[in-house]
Amino acid sequence: MQVVKTYSYRIKDSSCRNHLCRTAGSVNFVWNYLNATSCRAIRERRQWLSEFDLNNLTSGASKELPLLHSQTIQAISKEYVKARGQSNQAKLRWRSAKKKTLGWIPFKASGVKLEEDTIKYRGRVYRFWKSRDFPEGGRVVTGSFNQDAEGRWYVNLQFQMKIEEPEPKGERRLGIDLGLKTQATCSDGEKLKRPNLTKEWEEKLAVAQRAGKKKRVRKIHAKIRDIRQDWNHKESTKLIESCSLIRVGNVSSSGLMKTRMAKSVADAGWFQFKTMLKYKAITHGVDFEETNEAFSTVTCSQCLERTGPSGIRNVGIREWICSSCRASHDRDVNAAKNILIFGLVGRPDAGRFPLSSGNAGTGGSKKNS
Ligand SMILES: [Zn+2]
């Protein structure tokens, strides 16, 4: 798994402190220019200049500012837009040494040259105390020179590196069928039931809407969102911690949102649930993939004949018996089993199905990396 970590080293700054301070002065100059320009654009044209706009405005400026690498100027634009977004203010604080702004000089990896205990920036070599080794196999992506309140300088290097995959905590290997409404079904038979929030809040919502209480309507929607998110968090964590492998159907909520099923899909909100499973799977070492779930309902997970209920007409059928192998099925558990099988070895008609028994557990699983 790729992660980015910051390593910090103290610069031997007695000989270069002044130079770093002057460079930081140029950074401040660029920052203040961006601040003034961005602020004017908002005031006069209500335009919030993007990072791209600011890069255009400052392109070529490194010719006038010999201390700064052109990428440093771009990094300042990036940081400016980020800080402006976080503060949500049209104008940020000016940077200046007089106002005790701490020195800051950002750079990208290609703008510096790193050797044993030196770093070269804009033709000048800075020595630092190598208080710890660089991470093995790590690669610098970005970094910055930074001053602390005592006036000391440091170089912070952001290393991208690979770390060991975590081991999954659980052993279940699951297919999961995300139902349209409030139920998710696991291939081992477990069913997750979520409170039907739309139904529960429908009346209150209708009352508030009729009374024209916009604030109250917003509040109820926020409440529904919160409860749903909370449920999604808890249940996705439980699943991830009990599994080593998960396959989930690729049902697209956005497509269904446009149909008359919209309300129940919105209520189920499986998209968020799936997203949570996905990122928690990465940090827990769980093998996770989405599977094309077409035919998962009509296929018998035992003999893989398409003997199950199909079509809108048969949506109500919850249990059925396979006419080919006589296995009896719960509709949703069967679908979940198929999602696992399809996810591991492919669909029967996909032409790569090494099947005789239809046993999903022995299929060749692909390890995510
Ligand atoms: Zn069958």
Short mmCIF file of C-alpha atoms and ligand atoms in Angstrom, two decimals:
data_model
loop_
_atom_site.label_atom_id
_atom_site.label_comp_id
_atom_site.label_asym_id
_atom_site.label_seq_id
_atom_site.Cartn_x
_atom_site.Cartn_y
_atom_site.Cartn_z
CA MET A 1 0.00 0.00 0.00
CA GLN A 2 1.30 3.47 -0.89
CA VAL A 3 1.41 6.10 1.84
CA VAL A 4 2.98 9.53 2.16
CA LYS A 5 4.93 10.43 5.28
CA THR A 6 6.78 13.57 6.27
CA TYR A 7 10.36 13.43 7.50
CA SER A 8 11.77 16.54 9.11
CA TYR A 9 15.47 17.52 9.31
CA ARG A 10 17.10 20.50 10.97
CA ILE A 11 19.10 22.65 8.57
CA LYS A 12 22.61 23.67 9.59
CA ASP A 13 21.55 27.22 9.06
CA SER A 14 24.23 29.47 10.54
CA SER A 15 25.65 30.25 7.09
CA CYS A 16 22.48 30.17 5.05
CA ARG A 17 19.84 31.58 7.40
CA ASN A 18 19.84 34.99 5.75
CA HIS A 19 19.55 33.47 2.34
CA LEU A 20 16.60 31.30 3.41
CA CYS A 21 14.92 34.32 4.97
CA ARG A 22 15.35 36.30 1.76
CA THR A 23 13.89 33.38 -0.21
CA ALA A 24 10.98 33.19 2.20
CA GLY A 25 10.52 36.92 1.59
CA SER A 26 10.03 36.17 -2.11
CA VAL A 27 7.48 33.50 -1.20
CA ASN A 28 5.63 36.07 0.90
CA PHE A 29 5.72 38.49 -2.00
CA VAL A 30 4.05 35.91 -4.28
CA TRP A 31 1.52 35.00 -1.59
CA ASN A 32 0.56 38.62 -1.04
CA TYR A 33 0.27 39.20 -4.76
CA LEU A 34 -2.09 36.20 -5.02
CA ASN A 35 -4.04 37.42 -2.02
CA ALA A 36 -4.51 40.89 -3.49
CA THR A 37 -5.41 39.59 -6.94
CA SER A 38 -7.80 36.91 -5.71
CA CYS A 39 -9.46 39.33 -3.35
CA ARG A 40 -9.97 41.93 -6.08
CA ALA A 41 -11.47 39.32 -8.43
CA ILE A 42 -13.97 38.32 -5.77
CA ARG A 43 -14.88 41.89 -4.89
CA GLU A 44 -15.14 43.24 -8.43
CA ARG A 45 -16.34 40.25 -10.42
CA ARG A 46 -17.43 37.75 -7.79
CA GLN A 47 -14.94 35.38 -9.30
CA TRP A 48 -13.03 32.93 -7.12
CA LEU A 49 -9.81 32.39 -9.05
CA SER A 50 -8.77 28.76 -9.22
CA GLU A 51 -5.31 27.31 -8.82
CA PHE A 52 -5.17 27.11 -12.61
CA ASP A 53 -6.03 30.83 -12.95
CA LEU A 54 -3.41 31.79 -10.38
CA ASN A 55 -0.78 29.67 -12.11
CA ASN A 56 -1.51 31.51 -15.33
CA LEU A 57 -1.22 34.85 -13.59
CA THR A 58 2.14 33.99 -12.11
CA SER A 59 3.66 32.03 -14.98
CA GLY A 60 7.06 33.44 -15.81
CA ALA A 61 7.32 35.20 -12.49
CA SER A 62 10.33 33.12 -11.50
CA LYS A 63 12.35 35.20 -13.98
CA GLU A 64 11.66 38.24 -11.82
CA LEU A 65 12.10 36.29 -8.61
CA PRO A 66 15.44 34.55 -9.08
CA LEU A 67 15.37 32.97 -5.64
CA LEU A 68 12.27 30.88 -6.42
CA HIS A 69 11.89 27.81 -8.58
CA SER A 70 8.84 28.04 -10.88
CA GLN A 71 7.38 25.00 -9.13
CA THR A 72 7.65 26.80 -5.82
CA ILE A 73 5.42 29.51 -7.23
CA GLN A 74 2.92 26.88 -8.33
CA ALA A 75 3.05 25.26 -4.91
CA ILE A 76 2.25 28.64 -3.34
CA SER A 77 -0.82 29.00 -5.60
CA LYS A 78 -1.95 25.54 -4.63
CA GLU A 79 -1.54 26.24 -0.93
CA TYR A 80 -3.21 29.62 -1.29
CA VAL A 81 -6.33 28.13 -2.90
CA LYS A 82 -6.43 25.41 -0.28
CA ALA A 83 -6.13 27.85 2.61
CA ARG A 84 -8.74 30.14 1.08
CA GLY A 85 -11.11 27.16 0.75
CA GLN A 86 -10.55 26.11 4.35
CA SER A 87 -11.05 29.57 5.79
CA ASN A 88 -13.91 30.38 3.43
CA GLN A 89 -12.75 34.00 3.51
CA ALA A 90 -12.27 36.18 0.45
CA LYS A 91 -9.07 37.57 1.91
CA LEU A 92 -6.38 35.77 3.86
CA ARG A 93 -3.74 37.24 6.15
CA TRP A 94 -0.77 38.92 4.55
CA ARG A 95 2.53 37.16 4.96
CA SER A 96 5.46 39.19 6.16
CA ALA A 97 8.49 38.72 8.36
CA LYS A 98 7.55 41.90 10.24
CA LYS A 99 4.23 40.36 11.19
CA LYS A 100 6.15 37.33 12.42
CA THR A 101 4.93 35.03 9.68
CA LEU A 102 7.20 32.01 9.90
CA GLY A 103 9.35 31.41 6.84
CA TRP A 104 8.04 28.86 4.38
CA ILE A 105 9.47 27.78 1.03
CA PRO A 106 7.60 24.93 -0.67
CA PHE A 107 9.07 22.88 -3.51
CA LYS A 108 8.47 19.80 -5.62
CA ALA A 109 10.82 16.85 -5.84
CA SER A 110 12.07 17.77 -9.29
CA GLY A 111 13.05 21.23 -8.03
CA VAL A 112 15.57 19.90 -5.52
CA LYS A 113 18.45 17.50 -5.45
CA LEU A 114 18.76 15.35 -2.38
CA GLU A 115 22.02 13.70 -1.41
CA GLU A 116 23.27 12.04 1.74
CA ASP A 117 22.82 14.98 4.11
CA THR A 118 22.46 17.87 1.72
CA ILE A 119 19.68 19.31 -0.37
CA LYS A 120 20.22 21.56 -3.35
CA TYR A 121 17.65 24.19 -4.23
CA ARG A 122 18.10 26.89 -6.84
CA GLY A 123 21.81 26.16 -7.18
CA ARG A 124 22.51 26.41 -3.47
CA VAL A 125 23.40 23.48 -1.25
CA TYR A 126 21.92 23.26 2.24
CA ARG A 127 23.34 20.87 4.81
CA PHE A 128 21.15 19.26 7.44
CA TRP A 129 21.55 16.98 10.44
CA LYS A 130 20.46 13.60 9.30
CA SER A 131 18.73 12.64 12.50
CA ARG A 132 17.07 9.60 10.92
CA ASP A 133 17.55 7.58 7.75
CA PHE A 134 15.39 8.18 4.73
CA PRO A 135 12.70 5.50 4.48
CA GLU A 136 13.82 2.49 2.50
CA GLY A 137 12.40 2.58 -1.00
CA GLY A 138 10.82 5.96 -0.26
CA ARG A 139 10.61 8.61 -2.95
CA VAL A 140 10.36 12.34 -2.26
CA VAL A 141 7.26 13.88 -3.84
CA THR A 142 7.13 17.33 -2.31
CA GLY A 143 8.62 19.23 0.57
CA SER A 144 9.34 22.61 2.06
CA PHE A 145 11.83 24.62 4.06
CA ASN A 146 10.19 25.81 7.24
CA GLN A 147 11.18 28.18 9.99
CA ASP A 148 10.13 27.70 13.58
CA ALA A 149 9.27 30.39 16.11
CA GLU A 150 12.89 30.38 17.32
CA GLY A 151 14.03 31.24 13.81
CA ARG A 152 15.57 27.82 13.15
CA TRP A 153 15.15 26.27 9.73
CA TYR A 154 14.08 22.75 8.86
CA VAL A 155 13.55 20.85 5.67
CA ASN A 156 10.40 18.74 5.58
CA LEU A 157 10.38 16.00 3.00
CA GLN A 158 7.26 14.15 1.98
CA PHE A 159 8.20 10.60 1.09
CA GLN A 160 5.90 8.33 -0.80
CA MET A 161 6.54 4.76 0.25
CA LYS A 162 5.13 1.32 0.25
CA ILE A 163 4.10 -0.25 3.53
CA GLU A 164 3.17 -3.80 4.37
CA GLU A 165 -0.37 -4.83 3.57
CA PRO A 166 -2.32 -5.22 6.78
CA GLU A 167 -3.64 -8.70 7.58
CA PRO A 168 -7.42 -9.07 7.53
CA LYS A 169 -8.96 -9.72 10.95
CA GLY A 170 -11.79 -12.00 9.87
CA GLU A 171 -12.17 -15.11 7.78
CA ARG A 172 -15.53 -14.74 6.07
CA ARG A 173 -15.48 -14.68 2.30
CA LEU A 174 -18.68 -12.95 1.31
CA GLY A 175 -20.77 -11.97 -1.62
CA ILE A 176 -23.14 -9.16 -0.71
CA ASP A 177 -26.41 -8.41 -2.45
CA LEU A 178 -27.45 -4.83 -1.85
CA GLY A 179 -31.22 -4.79 -2.00
CA LEU A 180 -33.19 -1.90 -3.38
CA LYS A 181 -34.72 -1.13 -0.07
CA THR A 182 -33.36 -1.53 3.39
CA GLN A 183 -31.76 -4.89 3.32
CA ALA A 184 -28.33 -6.17 2.41
CA THR A 185 -27.89 -9.93 2.21
CA CYS A 186 -24.67 -11.85 2.72
CA SER A 187 -23.87 -15.10 0.92
CA ASP A 188 -23.57 -16.89 4.27
CA GLY A 189 -27.17 -16.00 5.09
CA GLU A 190 -26.73 -12.94 7.30
CA LYS A 191 -29.15 -10.14 6.55
CA LEU A 192 -28.48 -6.55 7.46
CA LYS A 193 -31.63 -4.58 8.06
CA ARG A 194 -31.53 -0.85 8.09
CA PRO A 195 -34.32 1.29 9.51
CA ASN A 196 -36.44 2.66 6.70
CA LEU A 197 -35.79 6.32 7.36
CA THR A 198 -37.81 7.77 4.53
CA LYS A 199 -40.89 6.03 5.78
CA GLU A 200 -40.22 6.92 9.36
CA TRP A 201 -39.76 10.60 8.66
CA GLU A 202 -42.19 10.94 5.78
CA GLU A 203 -45.03 12.29 7.85
CA LYS A 204 -42.98 14.82 9.77
CA LEU A 205 -41.41 15.92 6.52
CA ALA A 206 -44.80 16.33 4.86
CA VAL A 207 -46.12 18.38 7.76
CA ALA A 208 -43.11 20.69 7.69
CA GLN A 209 -43.30 21.03 3.92
CA ARG A 210 -46.99 21.90 3.95
CA ALA A 211 -46.40 24.49 6.64
CA GLY A 212 -43.62 25.98 4.52
CA LYS A 213 -41.05 25.56 7.29
CA LYS A 214 -37.92 25.40 5.20
CA LYS A 215 -35.56 25.37 8.14
CA ARG A 216 -37.38 22.45 9.70
CA VAL A 217 -37.35 20.53 6.38
CA ARG A 218 -33.60 21.05 6.09
CA LYS A 219 -33.14 19.89 9.65
CA ILE A 220 -35.09 16.68 9.07
CA HIS A 221 -33.08 15.92 5.94
CA ALA A 222 -29.87 16.48 7.87
CA LYS A 223 -31.11 14.19 10.62
CA ILE A 224 -31.91 11.42 8.14
CA ARG A 225 -28.47 11.83 6.60
CA ASP A 226 -26.78 11.59 9.98
CA ILE A 227 -28.63 8.48 11.11
CA ARG A 228 -27.96 6.76 7.79
CA GLN A 229 -24.28 7.63 7.83
CA ASP A 230 -23.96 6.40 11.37
CA TRP A 231 -25.56 3.08 10.46
CA ASN A 232 -23.36 2.74 7.38
CA HIS A 233 -20.23 3.34 9.44
CA LYS A 234 -21.08 0.81 12.12
CA GLU A 235 -22.22 -1.96 9.81
CA SER A 236 -19.42 -1.54 7.27
CA THR A 237 -16.83 -1.72 10.04
CA LYS A 238 -18.45 -4.86 11.45
CA LEU A 239 -18.40 -6.52 8.04
CA ILE A 240 -14.84 -5.52 7.24
CA GLU A 241 -13.56 -6.77 10.58
CA SER A 242 -15.16 -10.18 10.09
CA CYS A 243 -14.04 -10.76 6.48
CA SER A 244 -10.98 -11.52 4.41
CA LEU A 245 -12.73 -11.16 1.07
CA ILE A 246 -15.80 -9.29 -0.13
CA ARG A 247 -17.54 -9.09 -3.49
CA VAL A 248 -20.37 -6.61 -3.95
CA GLY A 249 -22.79 -6.24 -6.84
CA ASN A 250 -22.19 -3.29 -9.13
CA VAL A 251 -25.77 -2.00 -9.06
CA SER A 252 -25.57 1.64 -9.92
CA SER A 253 -27.66 3.76 -7.60
CA SER A 254 -27.47 6.74 -9.91
CA GLY A 255 -29.20 4.80 -12.69
CA LEU A 256 -31.92 3.62 -10.37
CA MET A 257 -32.36 7.07 -8.89
CA LYS A 258 -34.01 8.13 -12.14
CA THR A 259 -36.66 5.44 -11.98
CA ARG A 260 -39.67 5.17 -9.77
CA MET A 261 -37.59 3.15 -7.35
CA ALA A 262 -35.84 6.43 -6.62
CA LYS A 263 -37.21 6.93 -3.16
CA SER A 264 -36.21 3.58 -1.76
CA VAL A 265 -32.79 3.70 -3.39
CA ALA A 266 -32.20 7.13 -1.91
CA ASP A 267 -33.23 5.77 1.43
CA ALA A 268 -31.00 2.77 1.19
CA GLY A 269 -28.08 4.94 0.13
CA TRP A 270 -25.97 1.92 -0.70
CA PHE A 271 -23.53 4.04 -2.56
CA GLN A 272 -22.14 5.47 0.66
CA PHE A 273 -22.10 2.04 2.25
CA LYS A 274 -20.14 0.61 -0.66
CA THR A 275 -17.69 3.49 -0.59
CA MET A 276 -17.07 2.89 3.10
CA LEU A 277 -16.51 -0.81 2.54
CA LYS A 278 -14.08 0.01 -0.21
CA TYR A 279 -11.80 2.31 1.77
CA LYS A 280 -12.03 0.31 4.98
CA ALA A 281 -11.08 -2.81 3.00
CA ILE A 282 -7.83 -1.13 1.99
CA THR A 283 -6.79 -0.27 5.53
CA HIS A 284 -7.80 -3.71 6.82
CA GLY A 285 -6.21 -5.80 4.08
CA VAL A 286 -9.55 -7.15 2.89
CA ASP A 287 -9.74 -8.23 -0.74
CA PHE A 288 -12.61 -6.13 -2.12
CA GLU A 289 -14.05 -5.85 -5.62
CA GLU A 290 -17.29 -5.00 -7.31
CA THR A 291 -18.86 -7.71 -9.42
CA ASN A 292 -21.13 -7.51 -12.43
CA GLU A 293 -24.27 -8.80 -10.81
CA ALA A 294 -26.32 -9.37 -13.96
CA PHE A 295 -28.17 -12.73 -13.76
CA SER A 296 -27.28 -13.16 -10.09
CA THR A 297 -30.98 -13.49 -9.22
CA VAL A 298 -32.01 -15.94 -11.96
CA THR A 299 -28.99 -18.20 -11.68
CA CYS A 300 -29.09 -21.17 -9.30
CA SER A 301 -25.97 -20.89 -7.15
CA GLN A 302 -25.89 -24.68 -6.82
CA CYS A 303 -25.99 -25.88 -10.44
CA LEU A 304 -25.64 -22.51 -12.20
CA GLU A 305 -28.61 -23.09 -14.48
CA ARG A 306 -30.81 -20.05 -14.97
CA THR A 307 -33.85 -21.52 -13.30
CA GLY A 308 -34.66 -18.68 -10.87
CA PRO A 309 -37.45 -16.10 -10.93
CA SER A 310 -36.91 -13.42 -13.54
CA GLY A 311 -38.63 -10.31 -14.77
CA ILE A 312 -40.71 -7.67 -13.05
CA ARG A 313 -43.60 -10.15 -12.79
CA ASN A 314 -41.69 -12.34 -10.40
CA VAL A 315 -40.17 -9.66 -8.20
CA GLY A 316 -42.34 -10.80 -5.31
CA ILE A 317 -41.00 -14.34 -5.21
CA ARG A 318 -38.73 -14.62 -2.16
CA GLU A 319 -38.11 -18.38 -2.14
CA TRP A 320 -37.85 -20.88 -4.94
CA ILE A 321 -36.71 -24.37 -5.85
CA CYS A 322 -34.36 -25.02 -8.74
CA SER A 323 -36.12 -27.10 -11.41
CA SER A 324 -32.80 -28.53 -12.48
CA CYS A 325 -31.06 -29.60 -9.24
CA ARG A 326 -33.96 -29.28 -6.77
CA ALA A 327 -31.96 -26.99 -4.43
CA SER A 328 -34.17 -24.60 -2.50
CA HIS A 329 -33.16 -20.98 -2.35
CA ASP A 330 -33.81 -17.78 -0.52
CA ARG A 331 -33.86 -15.32 -3.40
CA ASP A 332 -31.44 -12.79 -1.86
CA VAL A 333 -29.00 -15.28 -0.31
CA ASN A 334 -28.84 -17.04 -3.65
CA ALA A 335 -28.09 -13.74 -5.40
CA ALA A 336 -25.36 -12.97 -2.86
CA LYS A 337 -23.81 -16.40 -3.41
CA ASN A 338 -23.77 -15.77 -7.14
CA ILE A 339 -22.16 -12.38 -6.70
CA LEU A 340 -19.36 -14.15 -4.84
CA ILE A 341 -19.07 -16.87 -7.50
CA PHE A 342 -19.16 -14.41 -10.41
CA GLY A 343 -16.66 -12.22 -8.62
CA LEU A 344 -14.21 -15.06 -8.07
CA VAL A 345 -14.43 -17.14 -11.23
CA GLY A 346 -16.59 -15.19 -13.65
CA ARG A 347 -20.10 -15.71 -14.93
CA PRO A 348 -21.00 -19.04 -16.54
CA ASP A 349 -21.57 -17.46 -19.95
CA ALA A 350 -18.42 -15.38 -19.80
CA GLY A 351 -16.47 -18.33 -21.19
CA ARG A 352 -13.90 -18.65 -18.46
CA PHE A 353 -15.81 -20.76 -16.02
CA PRO A 354 -13.87 -23.78 -14.82
CA LEU A 355 -16.93 -25.15 -13.21
CA SER A 356 -18.24 -28.44 -12.18
CA SER A 357 -19.43 -28.13 -8.62
CA GLY A 358 -20.07 -24.39 -8.44
CA ASN A 359 -18.16 -24.18 -5.20
CA ALA A 360 -17.23 -20.54 -4.80
CA GLY A 361 -14.86 -20.96 -1.92
CA THR A 362 -12.20 -22.68 -3.97
CA GLY A 363 -12.18 -20.24 -6.86
CA GLY A 364 -9.00 -18.43 -7.75
CA SER A 365 -9.22 -15.15 -5.97
CA LYS A 366 -7.36 -12.17 -7.24
CA LYS A 367 -5.50 -10.30 -4.57
CA ASN A 368 -5.91 -6.56 -4.73
CA SER A 369 -2.76 -4.59 -4.62
ZN ZN B 1 -29.92 -25.70 -9.49
#
